[in-house]
Amino acid sequence: MRWDHLGDDGSAADTPAALFGTEAVVTRTFDTPGFRGITFHEVRARSILNRVPGASRMPFEWTLNPYRGCSHACVYCFARKTHSYLDLDTGLGFDSQIVVKTNAPELLRRELASARWHGEHIAMGTNVDVYQRAEGRYALMPGILTALRDYANPFSILTKGSLILRDLELLRQAARVTDVSIALSVGFTDGDLWRSVEPGTPSPETRLAVCRTLAQNGIPPTVLMAPVLPFLSDTPEQLRATVRAIAAAGATSITPLVLHLRPGAREWYTAWLRQHHPHLVRRYEALYAGGSYAPTWYQRRITRQVHEFATEFGCGPARRDAGERLRAAGEAAGGRAAEAVPAPGGAPSADTQLTLL
């Protein structure tokens, strides 16, 4: 595996400074139903806070990713391409070959204590989900959250995982001393579509229950309606049902994000489409003929419809700073998508563009 010269941003570095060397990798499998077929590569990382390139114009400069690869197995996941940096497969390999940075909590505490650290915002979940299945065994997040709480360091989490509720008390404690932002990803409520396209994730109903629980405990989350899948979850009836369910779960805002298909994800999603919805392949080829992103007219149509439904169900906006972080986390994925939904009766922000995480 091409790991010895892996840079902090997940790409091949030009210098010998690596996140970890192959001699530090321990490979494990567990013969339990929840982990059958998954291989874990345990590594001792050399750093855990990753600086966002300055040219990206992010309102935060740092991300934290304790895992690489994701057993959520979402067929559209933009992060699939990053597995190729490790000479790992971006299809089934991304779903089943999980890199675990076992020393992430202790590394974070050390880096937060450094005189060079100035308490910048740290975004989590911008690459793969920190509350994926592996977290149930390795339990890295309690140590990470404890360190962030102890240093009163602001942070945000984007997740599809219900395991976040295990850490509810730590989140509440952190929220008393610093800025904590939680976003849940719920793109649709169709159960059959969920089982097919997001087979390793908790159900949409479970994620909405997580949203409700967080809101009831003083940590009201935003919801990314992500992704809206063209011709599969984008009818007005489907959008309205999803918005209604999200609003009922207590979300502070809803942001629709249209599917984008970057290299790595595009090939895997197209293969899934050919198997499950072959009649849609040509329609997708036409819609995405211009590149990785759906046309602006399509994105605006989705935004307008979701805006109307959000107004109907009284779902308000995120705070401006939270909205900026969501926008920026989207840009970290390298694209753009639908505009954020404003408050009922309000006007959409002209400069708010988001992308699928």
mmCIF file of N, CA and C in Angstrom, residues 4 8 16 41 67 75 82 128 140 169-170 172 197 217-218 230 256-257 264 280 283 296 320:
data_model
loop_
_atom_site.group_PDB
_atom_site.id
_atom_site.type_symbol
_atom_site.label_atom_id
_atom_site.label_comp_id
_atom_site.label_asym_id
_atom_site.label_seq_id
_atom_site.Cartn_x
_atom_site.Cartn_y
_atom_site.Cartn_z
ATOM 1 N N ASP A 4 3.360 5.309 2.935
ATOM 2 C CA ASP A 4 4.498 5.934 3.602
ATOM 3 C C ASP A 4 4.616 7.416 3.324
ATOM 4 N N ASP A 8 -0.869 15.144 4.853
ATOM 5 C CA ASP A 8 -1.910 15.432 5.837
ATOM 6 C C ASP A 8 -3.289 15.601 5.211
ATOM 7 N N PRO A 16 9.001 13.597 2.581
ATOM 8 C CA PRO A 16 8.947 12.324 3.270
ATOM 9 C C PRO A 16 8.055 12.327 4.502
ATOM 10 N N HIS A 41 -7.558 -1.622 9.301
ATOM 11 C CA HIS A 41 -6.119 -1.363 9.279
ATOM 12 C C HIS A 41 -5.828 -0.353 10.380
ATOM 13 N N TYR A 67 -11.000 8.156 10.808
ATOM 14 C CA TYR A 67 -11.147 6.977 9.950
ATOM 15 C C TYR A 67 -10.956 7.357 8.491
ATOM 16 N N VAL A 75 -23.470 4.551 -2.110
ATOM 17 C CA VAL A 75 -22.924 4.342 -3.449
ATOM 18 C C VAL A 75 -22.472 5.637 -4.097
ATOM 19 N N THR A 82 -10.557 9.079 -2.444
ATOM 20 C CA THR A 82 -9.432 9.188 -1.523
ATOM 21 C C THR A 82 -8.817 7.836 -1.194
ATOM 22 N N VAL A 128 -15.141 11.201 5.773
ATOM 23 C CA VAL A 128 -16.017 10.058 6.029
ATOM 24 C C VAL A 128 -16.655 10.224 7.402
ATOM 25 N N LEU A 140 -13.355 6.004 19.401
ATOM 26 C CA LEU A 140 -12.390 7.096 19.376
ATOM 27 C C LEU A 140 -13.036 8.441 19.709
ATOM 28 N N GLU A 169 -24.003 13.182 26.384
ATOM 29 C CA GLU A 169 -23.604 13.945 27.566
ATOM 30 C C GLU A 169 -22.313 14.714 27.304
ATOM 31 N N LEU A 170 -21.373 14.119 26.587
ATOM 32 C CA LEU A 170 -20.135 14.835 26.248
ATOM 33 C C LEU A 170 -20.440 16.029 25.342
ATOM 34 N N ARG A 172 -23.225 17.728 25.305
ATOM 35 C CA ARG A 172 -23.858 18.742 26.145
ATOM 36 C C ARG A 172 -22.816 19.478 26.980
ATOM 37 N N VAL A 197 -29.317 2.355 -1.714
ATOM 38 C CA VAL A 197 -28.262 3.323 -1.992
ATOM 39 C C VAL A 197 -27.394 3.643 -0.782
ATOM 40 N N ASN A 217 -32.468 17.820 23.845
ATOM 41 C CA ASN A 217 -31.398 17.938 24.832
ATOM 42 C C ASN A 217 -30.550 19.189 24.632
ATOM 43 N N GLY A 218 -31.135 20.182 23.994
ATOM 44 C CA GLY A 218 -30.463 21.471 23.911
ATOM 45 C C GLY A 218 -29.402 21.587 22.845
ATOM 46 N N PRO A 230 -31.466 12.724 -8.595
ATOM 47 C CA PRO A 230 -32.302 12.989 -9.767
ATOM 48 C C PRO A 230 -33.077 11.752 -10.216
ATOM 49 N N PRO A 256 -31.010 21.612 1.052
ATOM 50 C CA PRO A 256 -31.034 20.575 0.011
ATOM 51 C C PRO A 256 -29.724 20.545 -0.749
ATOM 52 N N LEU A 257 -29.209 19.368 -0.950
ATOM 53 C CA LEU A 257 -27.948 19.203 -1.676
ATOM 54 C C LEU A 257 -28.153 18.200 -2.802
ATOM 55 N N GLY A 264 -14.415 8.532 -9.293
ATOM 56 C CA GLY A 264 -14.395 7.581 -8.182
ATOM 57 C C GLY A 264 -15.816 7.256 -7.778
ATOM 58 N N LEU A 280 -32.510 4.627 -16.339
ATOM 59 C CA LEU A 280 -32.140 5.998 -15.990
ATOM 60 C C LEU A 280 -30.719 6.370 -16.428
ATOM 61 N N ARG A 283 -30.496 9.133 -18.987
ATOM 62 C CA ARG A 283 -30.968 10.408 -18.433
ATOM 63 C C ARG A 283 -29.889 11.026 -17.545
ATOM 64 N N THR A 296 -27.315 24.157 -13.255
ATOM 65 C CA THR A 296 -27.801 25.170 -12.325
ATOM 66 C C THR A 296 -29.320 25.238 -12.311
ATOM 67 N N ARG A 320 -26.140 32.269 10.915
ATOM 68 C CA ARG A 320 -25.292 32.576 9.766
ATOM 69 C C ARG A 320 -23.935 31.877 9.853
#
